[in-house]
CSV table of C-alpha atoms and ligand atoms in Angstrom, one decimal:
chain,number,residue,atom,x,y,z
A,1,UNK,CA,10.4,24.7,19.6
A,2,UNK,CA,11.7,26.1,16.3
A,3,UNK,CA,10.9,23.7,13.4
A,4,UNK,CA,11.8,23.9,9.7
A,5,UNK,CA,9.7,22.0,7.1
A,6,UNK,CA,11.3,21.6,3.7
A,7,UNK,CA,8.7,21.1,1.0
A,8,UNK,CA,5.2,22.7,1.0
A,9,UNK,CA,3.3,19.9,-0.7
A,10,UNK,CA,0.3,18.2,1.1
A,11,UNK,CA,2.4,16.7,3.8
A,12,UNK,CA,4.8,19.6,4.4
A,13,UNK,CA,2.2,22.4,4.4
A,14,UNK,CA,-0.4,20.6,6.6
A,15,UNK,CA,2.2,19.3,9.0
A,16,UNK,CA,3.9,22.7,9.3
A,17,UNK,CA,0.6,24.4,9.9
A,18,UNK,CA,-0.5,21.9,12.5
A,19,UNK,CA,2.8,22.2,14.4
A,20,UNK,CA,2.3,26.0,14.5
A,21,UNK,CA,-1.3,25.5,15.6
A,22,UNK,CA,-0.1,23.6,18.7
A,23,UNK,CA,2.4,26.3,19.6
A,24,UNK,CA,5.7,25.6,17.8
A,25,UNK,CA,7.5,28.3,15.6
A,26,UNK,CA,7.5,26.9,12.1
A,27,UNK,CA,9.3,28.0,8.9
A,28,UNK,CA,8.1,26.3,5.8
A,29,UNK,CA,10.7,26.2,3.0
A,30,UNK,CA,10.1,25.6,-0.7
A,31,UNK,CA,12.3,26.3,-3.7
A,32,UNK,CA,9.3,27.3,-5.8
A,33,UNK,CA,9.4,31.1,-5.4
A,34,UNK,CA,5.9,31.7,-6.9
A,35,UNK,CA,4.4,29.2,-4.4
A,36,UNK,CA,6.2,30.8,-1.5
A,37,UNK,CA,5.1,34.3,-2.5
A,38,UNK,CA,1.5,33.1,-2.9
A,39,UNK,CA,1.5,31.5,0.5
A,40,UNK,CA,3.0,34.7,2.0
A,41,UNK,CA,0.0,36.5,0.5
A,42,UNK,CA,-2.5,33.9,1.9
A,43,UNK,CA,-3.2,32.1,-1.4
A,44,UNK,CA,-3.6,28.3,-1.1
A,45,UNK,CA,-1.8,26.0,-3.5
A,46,UNK,CA,-4.2,23.1,-2.7
A,47,UNK,CA,-7.8,22.7,-1.4
A,48,UNK,CA,-7.8,21.1,2.0
A,49,UNK,CA,-10.7,21.6,4.5
A,50,UNK,CA,-9.8,24.1,7.4
A,51,UNK,CA,-6.2,24.6,6.2
A,52,UNK,CA,-6.6,28.1,4.8
A,53,UNK,CA,-8.1,29.5,8.0
A,54,UNK,CA,-5.4,27.8,10.1
A,55,UNK,CA,-2.6,29.2,8.0
A,56,UNK,CA,-4.0,32.7,8.2
A,57,UNK,CA,-4.4,32.5,12.0
A,58,UNK,CA,-0.9,31.1,12.6
A,59,UNK,CA,0.8,33.5,10.2
A,60,UNK,CA,-0.8,36.5,12.0
A,61,UNK,CA,0.1,35.0,15.4
A,62,UNK,CA,3.7,35.0,14.2
A,63,UNK,CA,4.2,31.3,14.6
A,64,UNK,CA,4.2,30.4,10.8
A,65,UNK,CA,6.2,31.8,8.0
A,66,UNK,CA,7.2,30.8,4.4
A,67,UNK,CA,10.6,31.3,2.7
A,68,UNK,CA,12.9,30.0,-0.1
A,69,UNK,CA,15.9,30.4,2.1
A,70,UNK,CA,16.7,26.8,3.3
A,71,UNK,CA,20.1,27.7,4.8
A,72,UNK,CA,18.8,30.3,7.2
A,73,UNK,CA,15.9,28.0,8.2
A,74,UNK,CA,18.5,25.3,9.0
A,75,UNK,CA,20.5,27.8,11.1
A,76,UNK,CA,17.4,29.0,13.0
A,77,UNK,CA,15.7,25.7,13.7
A,78,UNK,CA,16.8,22.8,15.9
A,79,UNK,CA,14.7,20.3,13.9
A,80,UNK,CA,14.5,20.1,10.1
A,81,UNK,CA,11.8,18.0,8.5
A,82,UNK,CA,12.2,16.8,5.0
A,83,UNK,CA,8.8,16.6,3.2
A,84,UNK,CA,9.6,16.6,-0.5
A,85,UNK,CA,8.1,14.4,-3.2
A,86,UNK,CA,9.2,10.8,-3.6
A,87,UNK,CA,7.6,10.0,-7.0
A,88,UNK,CA,7.8,6.5,-8.6
A,89,UNK,CA,10.2,5.6,-11.4
A,90,UNK,CA,8.9,3.6,-14.4
A,91,UNK,CA,10.0,0.3,-12.7
A,92,UNK,CA,8.2,1.1,-9.5
A,93,UNK,CA,11.3,2.0,-7.5
A,94,UNK,CA,11.2,5.3,-5.6
A,95,UNK,CA,12.8,8.5,-7.0
A,96,UNK,CA,14.9,9.8,-4.1
A,97,UNK,CA,16.6,12.6,-6.0
A,98,UNK,CA,14.7,15.3,-4.2
A,99,UNK,CA,15.6,13.8,-0.8
A,100,UNK,CA,19.2,13.6,-1.8
A,101,UNK,CA,19.2,17.2,-3.2
A,102,UNK,CA,17.7,18.6,0.0
A,103,UNK,CA,20.1,16.5,2.2
A,104,UNK,CA,23.0,18.1,0.4
A,105,UNK,CA,21.6,21.6,0.8
A,106,UNK,CA,21.1,20.9,4.6
A,107,UNK,CA,24.7,19.6,4.7
A,108,UNK,CA,25.9,22.8,3.1
A,109,UNK,CA,24.0,24.9,5.7
A,110,UNK,CA,25.3,23.0,8.8
A,111,UNK,CA,28.3,24.3,10.7
A,112,UNK,CA,29.7,23.1,14.1
A,113,UNK,CA,28.9,26.6,15.6
A,114,UNK,CA,25.1,26.3,15.2
A,115,UNK,CA,25.0,23.2,17.5
A,116,UNK,CA,23.0,20.0,17.4
A,117,UNK,CA,20.5,19.4,14.6
A,118,UNK,CA,18.0,16.7,13.9
A,119,UNK,CA,17.0,16.0,10.3
A,120,UNK,CA,13.7,14.2,10.1
A,121,UNK,CA,12.4,12.2,7.1
A,122,UNK,CA,8.6,12.8,6.8
A,123,UNK,CA,8.3,11.8,3.2
A,124,UNK,CA,7.4,8.2,2.5
A,125,UNK,CA,10.7,6.5,1.6
A,126,UNK,CA,12.0,3.0,1.3
A,127,UNK,CA,13.7,1.4,4.2
A,128,UNK,CA,17.4,2.5,4.6
A,129,UNK,CA,16.8,5.9,3.2
A,130,UNK,CA,17.6,7.5,6.6
A,131,UNK,CA,21.0,5.9,6.7
A,132,UNK,CA,21.7,7.3,3.2
A,133,UNK,CA,20.5,10.8,4.2
A,134,UNK,CA,23.0,10.6,7.1
A,135,UNK,CA,25.8,9.5,4.8
A,136,UNK,CA,25.1,12.4,2.4
A,137,UNK,CA,25.2,14.9,5.3
A,138,UNK,CA,28.4,13.3,6.7
A,139,UNK,CA,30.0,13.5,3.2
A,140,UNK,CA,29.1,17.0,2.3
A,141,UNK,CA,28.9,18.9,5.7
A,142,UNK,CA,31.8,20.7,7.4
A,143,UNK,CA,33.8,18.5,9.8
A,144,UNK,CA,32.5,18.5,13.4
A,145,UNK,CA,28.8,19.1,12.7
A,146,UNK,CA,26.5,17.4,15.3
A,147,UNK,CA,23.5,15.8,13.6
A,148,UNK,CA,21.1,12.9,13.9
A,149,UNK,CA,18.7,11.5,11.3
A,150,UNK,CA,15.2,10.4,12.3
A,151,UNK,CA,12.2,8.9,10.6
A,152,UNK,CA,8.8,10.2,11.5
A,153,UNK,CA,6.3,9.1,8.9
A,154,UNK,CA,3.0,10.8,8.3
A,155,UNK,CA,-0.4,9.0,8.2
A,156,UNK,CA,-2.7,11.9,7.1
A,157,UNK,CA,-5.4,11.4,4.6
A,158,UNK,CA,-6.1,14.1,2.1
A,159,UNK,CA,-9.5,15.7,2.6
A,160,UNK,CA,-9.2,15.4,6.4
A,161,UNK,CA,-5.4,16.1,6.8
A,162,UNK,CA,-5.8,18.8,9.5
A,163,UNK,CA,-8.1,16.5,11.6
A,164,UNK,CA,-5.7,13.5,11.1
A,165,UNK,CA,-2.7,15.6,12.1
A,166,UNK,CA,-4.2,17.0,15.2
A,167,UNK,CA,-5.8,13.7,16.3
A,168,UNK,CA,-3.4,11.0,15.2
A,169,UNK,CA,-4.0,7.3,16.1
A,170,UNK,CA,-0.3,7.0,16.9
A,171,UNK,CA,2.9,8.9,16.4
A,172,UNK,CA,5.8,6.8,15.0
A,173,UNK,CA,9.3,8.0,15.8
A,174,UNK,CA,12.3,6.0,14.5
A,175,UNK,CA,15.6,7.1,15.9
A,176,UNK,CA,18.9,5.3,16.6
A,177,UNK,CA,19.9,7.9,19.2
A,178,UNK,CA,18.3,8.6,22.6
A,179,UNK,CA,19.1,12.3,22.4
A,180,UNK,CA,17.1,12.6,19.1
A,181,UNK,CA,14.3,10.5,20.4
A,182,UNK,CA,13.9,12.7,23.5
A,183,UNK,CA,13.8,15.9,21.5
A,184,UNK,CA,11.3,14.4,19.0
A,185,UNK,CA,9.0,13.5,21.9
A,186,UNK,CA,9.0,17.1,22.9
A,187,UNK,CA,7.8,18.1,19.5
A,188,UNK,CA,4.8,15.8,20.0
A,189,UNK,CA,4.1,16.7,23.7
A,190,UNK,CA,1.0,18.8,22.8
A,191,UNK,CA,-0.6,15.8,21.0
A,192,UNK,CA,-2.5,13.1,23.0
A,193,UNK,CA,-1.6,10.0,21.1
A,194,UNK,CA,0.6,7.0,21.9
A,195,UNK,CA,4.2,7.3,20.7
A,196,UNK,CA,5.7,4.3,19.0
A,197,UNK,CA,9.4,4.5,19.7
A,198,UNK,CA,11.4,2.4,17.3
A,199,UNK,CA,14.6,2.2,15.4
A,200,UNK,CA,15.1,4.1,12.1
A,201,UNK,CA,14.5,1.1,9.8
A,202,UNK,CA,11.4,-0.1,11.5
A,203,UNK,CA,9.8,3.4,11.3
A,204,UNK,CA,10.5,3.5,7.6
A,205,UNK,CA,9.0,0.1,7.1
A,206,UNK,CA,5.9,0.9,9.2
A,207,UNK,CA,4.8,3.6,6.7
A,208,UNK,CA,5.1,1.3,3.6
A,209,UNK,CA,3.6,-1.6,5.4
A,210,UNK,CA,0.6,0.4,6.7
A,211,UNK,CA,-0.3,1.9,3.4
A,212,UNK,CA,0.1,-1.4,1.6
A,213,UNK,CA,-2.0,-3.1,4.1
A,214,UNK,CA,-4.8,-0.6,3.7
A,215,UNK,CA,-4.6,-1.0,-0.1
A,216,UNK,CA,-4.7,-4.7,0.4
A,217,UNK,CA,-7.9,-4.3,2.5
A,218,UNK,CA,-9.5,-2.3,-0.3
A,219,UNK,CA,-8.5,-4.9,-3.0
A,220,UNK,CA,-9.8,-7.7,-0.7
A,221,UNK,CA,-13.3,-6.2,-0.5
A,222,UNK,CA,-13.2,-5.4,-4.2
A,223,UNK,CA,-12.3,-9.0,-5.1
A,224,UNK,CA,-15.1,-10.1,-2.8
A,225,UNK,CA,-17.5,-7.7,-4.6
A,226,UNK,CA,-16.8,-9.5,-7.8
A,227,UNK,CA,-17.8,-12.8,-6.2
A,228,UNK,CA,-21.0,-11.1,-4.7
A,229,UNK,CA,-22.0,-10.0,-8.2
A,230,UNK,CA,-21.8,-13.5,-9.5
A,231,UNK,CA,-23.5,-15.0,-6.4
A,232,UNK,CA,-26.3,-12.5,-6.1
A,233,UNK,CA,-25.0,-11.4,-2.6
A,234,UNK,CA,-24.6,-7.9,-1.3
A,235,UNK,CA,-21.0,-6.7,-0.6
A,236,UNK,CA,-22.2,-4.0,1.8
A,237,UNK,CA,-23.8,-6.6,4.0
A,238,UNK,CA,-20.7,-8.8,3.8
A,239,UNK,CA,-18.5,-5.9,4.7
A,240,UNK,CA,-20.7,-5.1,7.7
A,241,UNK,CA,-20.8,-8.8,8.8
A,242,UNK,CA,-17.0,-9.1,8.7
A,243,UNK,CA,-16.2,-5.6,9.8
A,244,UNK,CA,-18.0,-5.9,13.1
A,245,UNK,CA,-15.2,-8.4,14.1
A,246,UNK,CA,-12.8,-6.0,15.9
A,247,UNK,CA,-9.9,-8.0,14.5
A,248,UNK,CA,-10.9,-7.0,11.0
A,249,UNK,CA,-12.8,-3.6,11.5
A,250,UNK,CA,-15.2,-2.0,9.0
A,251,UNK,CA,-12.7,0.8,8.0
A,252,UNK,CA,-11.4,0.6,4.4
A,253,UNK,CA,-13.8,-2.1,3.4
A,254,UNK,CA,-15.7,0.1,1.1
A,255,UNK,CA,-16.0,-1.6,-2.3
A,256,UNK,CA,-15.7,0.7,-5.3
A,257,UNK,CA,-13.8,1.5,-8.4
A,258,UNK,CA,-10.5,0.9,-6.6
A,259,UNK,CA,-7.9,3.0,-4.8
A,260,UNK,CA,-6.1,6.0,-6.4
A,261,UNK,CA,-4.3,9.1,-5.2
A,262,UNK,CA,-0.7,10.0,-4.7
A,263,UNK,CA,0.0,7.4,-2.0
A,264,UNK,CA,-1.5,3.9,-2.3
A,265,UNK,CA,-0.5,3.2,-6.0
A,266,UNK,CA,3.0,4.6,-5.4
A,267,UNK,CA,3.6,3.0,-2.0
A,268,UNK,CA,2.4,-0.4,-3.0
A,269,UNK,CA,4.7,-0.3,-6.0
A,270,UNK,CA,7.6,1.1,-3.9
A,271,UNK,CA,7.1,-1.7,-1.2
A,272,UNK,CA,7.1,-4.4,-3.9
A,273,UNK,CA,10.3,-2.9,-5.3
A,274,UNK,CA,12.1,-2.7,-2.0
A,275,UNK,CA,11.0,-6.2,-1.0
A,276,UNK,CA,12.4,-7.6,-4.3
A,277,UNK,CA,15.7,-5.7,-3.9
A,278,UNK,CA,16.0,-7.1,-0.4
A,279,UNK,CA,15.4,-10.7,-1.7
A,280,UNK,CA,12.0,-11.1,0.2
A,281,UNK,CA,9.5,-10.4,-2.6
A,282,UNK,CA,6.0,-9.4,-1.5
A,283,UNK,CA,4.1,-11.3,-4.3
A,284,UNK,CA,0.9,-10.7,-2.4
A,285,UNK,CA,1.0,-7.0,-3.3
A,286,UNK,CA,1.1,-7.8,-7.0
A,287,UNK,CA,-2.3,-9.4,-6.6
A,288,UNK,CA,-3.5,-6.2,-4.8
A,289,UNK,CA,-2.5,-4.2,-7.9
A,290,UNK,CA,-4.1,-6.7,-10.3
A,291,UNK,CA,-7.4,-6.6,-8.4
A,292,UNK,CA,-7.3,-2.8,-8.4
A,293,UNK,CA,-6.9,-2.6,-12.1
A,294,UNK,CA,-9.5,-5.3,-12.7
A,295,UNK,CA,-12.1,-3.4,-10.7
A,296,UNK,CA,-12.3,-0.6,-13.3
A,297,UNK,CA,-12.2,-3.0,-16.2
A,298,UNK,CA,-15.2,-5.0,-14.8
A,299,UNK,CA,-17.1,-1.8,-14.3
A,300,UNK,CA,-16.4,-0.6,-17.8
A,301,UNK,CA,-17.5,-3.9,-19.3
A,302,UNK,CA,-20.8,-3.7,-17.4
A,303,UNK,CA,-21.4,-0.2,-18.8
A,304,UNK,CA,-20.5,-1.5,-22.3
A,305,UNK,CA,-22.9,-4.4,-21.9
A,306,UNK,CA,-25.7,-2.2,-20.9
A,307,UNK,CA,-25.2,0.5,-23.6
A,308,UNK,CA,-24.0,-1.9,-26.3
A,309,UNK,CA,-22.0,0.7,-28.2
A,310,UNK,CA,-20.4,3.6,-26.4
A,311,UNK,CA,-19.6,5.7,-29.5
A,312,UNK,CA,-21.6,9.0,-29.4
A,313,UNK,CA,-23.4,8.0,-26.2
A,314,UNK,CA,-23.7,10.9,-23.8
A,315,UNK,CA,-22.3,9.8,-20.4
A,316,UNK,CA,-22.4,12.0,-17.3
A,317,UNK,CA,-19.7,11.4,-14.8
A,318,UNK,CA,-20.0,12.7,-11.2
A,319,UNK,CA,-16.5,13.0,-9.8
A,320,UNK,CA,-13.0,13.8,-11.0
A,321,UNK,CA,-11.0,13.8,-7.7
A,322,UNK,CA,-9.4,10.6,-6.5
A,323,UNK,CA,-11.7,10.8,-3.4
A,324,UNK,CA,-14.0,13.2,-1.7
A,325,UNK,CA,-13.0,16.6,-0.1
A,326,UNK,CA,-10.0,17.2,-2.3
A,327,UNK,CA,-9.1,18.7,-5.6
A,328,UNK,CA,-6.3,16.2,-6.1
A,329,UNK,CA,-6.7,14.1,-9.2
A,330,UNK,CA,-3.4,12.2,-9.1
A,331,UNK,CA,-3.9,8.5,-10.1
A,332,UNK,CA,-7.7,9.2,-9.8
A,333,UNK,CA,-9.7,6.3,-11.0
A,334,UNK,CA,-12.4,8.8,-12.1
A,335,UNK,CA,-9.9,10.3,-14.6
A,336,UNK,CA,-8.9,6.9,-15.9
A,337,UNK,CA,-12.5,5.9,-16.3
A,338,UNK,CA,-13.3,9.1,-18.3
A,339,UNK,CA,-10.2,8.6,-20.5
A,340,UNK,CA,-11.4,5.1,-21.4
A,341,UNK,CA,-14.9,6.3,-22.1
A,342,UNK,CA,-13.6,9.0,-24.4
A,343,UNK,CA,-11.3,6.6,-26.2
A,344,UNK,CA,-14.3,4.5,-27.0
A,345,UNK,CA,-16.0,7.6,-28.6
A,346,UNK,CA,-18.4,8.5,-25.8
A,347,UNK,CA,-19.4,12.1,-25.2
A,348,UNK,CA,-18.5,12.7,-21.6
A,349,UNK,CA,-19.7,15.5,-19.4
A,350,UNK,CA,-18.1,15.5,-16.0
A,351,UNK,CA,-18.7,17.4,-12.7
A,352,UNK,CA,-16.7,17.7,-9.5
A,353,UNK,CA,-17.3,20.2,-6.7
A,354,UNK,CA,-13.6,21.0,-6.2
A,355,UNK,CA,-11.5,19.3,-8.9
A,356,UNK,CA,-12.9,21.0,-12.1
A,357,UNK,CA,-9.6,22.8,-12.8
A,358,UNK,CA,-7.2,20.1,-11.8
A,359,UNK,CA,-9.4,17.5,-13.6
A,360,UNK,CA,-9.6,19.5,-16.8
A,361,UNK,CA,-5.8,19.8,-16.8
A,362,UNK,CA,-5.5,16.0,-16.3
A,363,UNK,CA,-7.9,15.3,-19.1
A,364,UNK,CA,-6.3,17.6,-21.7
A,365,UNK,CA,-6.6,16.1,-25.2
A,366,UNK,CA,-9.8,14.2,-24.2
A,367,UNK,CA,-13.1,15.1,-25.7
A,368,UNK,CA,-14.7,15.9,-22.4
A,369,UNK,CA,-16.8,18.8,-21.2
A,370,UNK,CA,-16.6,19.9,-17.5
A,371,UNK,CA,-20.0,21.1,-16.2
A,372,UNK,CA,-20.4,23.8,-13.5
A,373,UNK,CA,-23.3,22.2,-11.9
A,374,UNK,CA,-24.1,18.5,-11.1
A,375,UNK,CA,-27.6,18.8,-12.5
A,376,UNK,CA,-26.5,20.5,-15.7
A,377,UNK,CA,-24.0,17.7,-16.1
A,378,UNK,CA,-26.7,15.0,-16.5
A,379,UNK,CA,-28.9,16.9,-19.0
A,380,UNK,CA,-29.8,14.5,-21.9
A,381,UNK,CA,-27.3,11.9,-20.6
A,382,UNK,CA,-27.9,8.2,-21.4
A,383,UNK,CA,-26.2,7.1,-18.3
A,384,UNK,CA,-24.9,8.7,-15.1
A,385,UNK,CA,-21.7,7.3,-13.6
A,386,UNK,CA,-20.7,8.1,-10.0
A,387,UNK,CA,-16.9,7.9,-9.8
A,388,UNK,CA,-16.0,9.8,-6.6
A,389,UNK,CA,-17.6,9.5,-3.2
A,390,UNK,CA,-18.6,13.2,-2.6
A,391,UNK,CA,-21.4,13.6,0.0
A,392,UNK,CA,-23.4,15.9,-2.3
A,393,UNK,CA,-23.8,13.1,-4.8
A,394,UNK,CA,-25.2,10.9,-2.1
A,395,UNK,CA,-27.7,13.7,-1.3
A,396,UNK,CA,-28.7,14.4,-4.9
A,397,UNK,CA,-32.4,14.9,-5.8
A,398,UNK,CA,-32.7,11.9,-8.0
A,399,UNK,CA,-36.2,12.8,-9.2
A,400,UNK,CA,-34.7,16.0,-10.7
A,401,UNK,CA,-31.8,14.0,-12.2
A,402,UNK,CA,-34.3,11.5,-13.8
A,403,UNK,CA,-36.2,14.4,-15.4
A,404,UNK,CA,-33.1,15.8,-16.9
A,405,UNK,CA,-31.6,12.6,-18.3
A,406,UNK,CA,-32.4,10.9,-21.6
A,407,UNK,CA,-32.3,7.3,-20.2
A,408,UNK,CA,-32.9,6.2,-16.6
A,409,UNK,CA,-29.6,4.4,-16.0
A,410,UNK,CA,-27.2,4.9,-13.1
A,411,UNK,CA,-23.8,3.2,-12.5
A,412,UNK,CA,-22.7,3.9,-9.0
A,413,UNK,CA,-19.0,3.1,-8.8
A,414,UNK,CA,-18.8,4.1,-5.1
A,415,UNK,CA,-22.0,2.6,-3.7
A,416,UNK,CA,-23.0,5.9,-2.2
A,417,UNK,CA,-26.5,6.5,-3.6
A,418,UNK,CA,-29.5,4.9,-2.0
A,419,UNK,CA,-30.6,2.2,-4.4
A,420,UNK,CA,-34.2,2.4,-3.2
A,421,UNK,CA,-34.3,6.1,-3.9
A,422,UNK,CA,-32.9,5.6,-7.3
A,423,UNK,CA,-35.5,3.0,-8.1
A,424,UNK,CA,-38.4,5.2,-6.8
A,425,UNK,CA,-37.1,7.9,-9.0
A,426,UNK,CA,-37.5,5.5,-12.0
A,427,UNK,CA,-33.8,4.5,-12.4
A,428,UNK,CA,-32.2,1.2,-13.2
A,429,UNK,CA,-29.5,1.2,-10.6
A,430,UNK,CA,-26.2,-0.6,-11.0
A,431,UNK,CA,-23.6,-0.6,-8.2
A,432,UNK,CA,-20.6,-2.5,-7.1
A,433,UNK,CA,-21.0,-6.0,-5.6
A,434,UNK,CA,-24.8,-5.8,-5.4
A,435,UNK,CA,-27.8,-6.9,-7.5
A,436,UNK,CA,-29.0,-4.4,-10.1
A,437,UNK,CA,-32.2,-2.8,-9.0
A,438,UNK,CA,-35.0,-2.0,-11.5
A,439,UNK,CA,-38.3,-0.1,-11.1
A,440,UNK,CA,-40.3,-3.2,-12.2
A,441,UNK,CA,-38.5,-5.3,-9.5
A,442,UNK,CA,-39.7,-3.1,-6.7
B,1,UDX,C1,-3.6,7.4,2.3
B,1,UDX,C2,-3.6,6.8,3.8
B,1,UDX,O1,-5.0,6.6,4.2
B,1,UDX,C3,-2.8,7.8,4.7
B,1,UDX,O2,-2.7,7.2,6.0
B,1,UDX,C4,-1.4,8.0,4.1
B,1,UDX,O3,-0.7,8.9,4.9
B,1,UDX,C5,-1.5,8.5,2.7
B,1,UDX,O4,-2.3,7.6,1.9
B,1,UDX,P1,-5.1,9.2,1.0
B,1,UDX,O5,-4.4,8.8,-0.2
B,1,UDX,O6,-5.2,10.7,1.3
B,1,UDX,O7,-4.4,8.6,2.3
B,1,UDX,O8,-6.6,8.7,0.9
B,1,UDX,P2,-7.5,7.5,1.5
B,1,UDX,O9,-8.6,8.0,2.3
B,1,UDX,O10,-6.6,6.5,2.2
B,1,UDX,O11,-8.0,6.8,0.2
B,1,UDX,C6,-7.2,6.3,-0.8
B,1,UDX,C7,-8.0,5.7,-2.0
B,1,UDX,O12,-8.6,4.5,-1.6
B,1,UDX,C8,-9.1,6.6,-2.5
B,1,UDX,O13,-9.0,6.5,-3.9
B,1,UDX,C9,-10.3,6.1,-1.9
B,1,UDX,O14,-11.4,6.3,-2.8
B,1,UDX,C10,-10.0,4.6,-1.9
B,1,UDX,N1,-10.8,3.8,-0.8
B,1,UDX,C11,-10.6,4.1,0.5
B,1,UDX,C12,-11.6,2.8,-1.2
B,1,UDX,O15,-11.8,2.5,-2.4
B,1,UDX,N2,-12.3,2.1,-0.2
B,1,UDX,C13,-12.1,2.4,1.1
B,1,UDX,O16,-12.7,1.7,1.9
B,1,UDX,C14,-11.2,3.4,1.5
């Protein structure tokens, strides 16, 4: 099928590429000329495992192309996906101006002669957005155009987006017309996943409700980790014990510094805002946000308690990205942590395998040094903080790290190091929701 994807951000670019990979003809549209030119030359705007190779292969197979010309993409393609940003406003409501702008451009390009078109909302949007998109198209398009609006939310995780897209748990299609539903099902024919066929509003709600539930799960285990610290229990064992119950599952029960990224913080806020506007406020999600903030505060106060004064202390931080396998630092807890340490006068040296450039940009104005190497990062440091769950940190040679550092103290904000290894290497090992381990307590 011929598919157009408007917006070449994380969702648009990876979705378009994976549609091409399964055999569709895909045109990716963006109004950023420089970005489109770079993509045409094979340069990636983001780091995402396997994406670059897949783009190159599909471009050369003639199934994937990039353009700034939205109108011709709408004329050529029977289905047009909107995948533009939906950033949060100050008050937590969702900024839908990009969606509205693109809807108007689509309306301008539609004519009765080109035949039936489906406009699909892929971006995460509040419930009822699809109806508004339809109204915009109806208002601005030529009389007699034949169009349906569908919601088809994306559940990909950054860092494993290609895998998630090609192997989805489920595909959610929200359509109020059978013709649109049937055509959308053809798009997903090459995928072997159950299709959840629902109405437009339910599909929109599924996305907000799913992300908010996952954030709730993370905040739940983080709140439990605070209790574990007081009680001398081990949150990893608690997570295992409850996670083996299939009704609960172990996924997303990793205690840490809290959730970040471009989705969870924004979607929880957006869902709270929508629920309040509808007169059914989700107070529960306010507590999810409170726990998420408190997790970083508790961690910082533990570091403070250990070092007494942070001013002029050399603190090494491993991690800048909001999670592993990405260079994305949006709403990254690692960045927030570094900012706070700098504000208190610490001399921070940070390292991240992929997010050095994006991290340095996000930390502009901060007195922080970005190291090129994870071992150089810890030289003469008085404490090492692990802020992102990269595998290479978990595999670190801790004996070498100990030799390079000034004091043997680790604060593992993601519970990824082996506590026993740290202690054998001579470290005092602090983590989340577990007892502090010391060499003399071996
Ligand atoms: C999320 C959803 O998982 C995805 O389905 C949706 O489409 C977009 O939002 P993403 O933001 O890419 O994906 O990352 P995810 O892997 O969900 O992690 C989000 C944050 O939660 C990260 O900061 C991560 O470190 C944190 N996290 C995740 C935890 O602290 N504990 C966990 O157990 C899982």
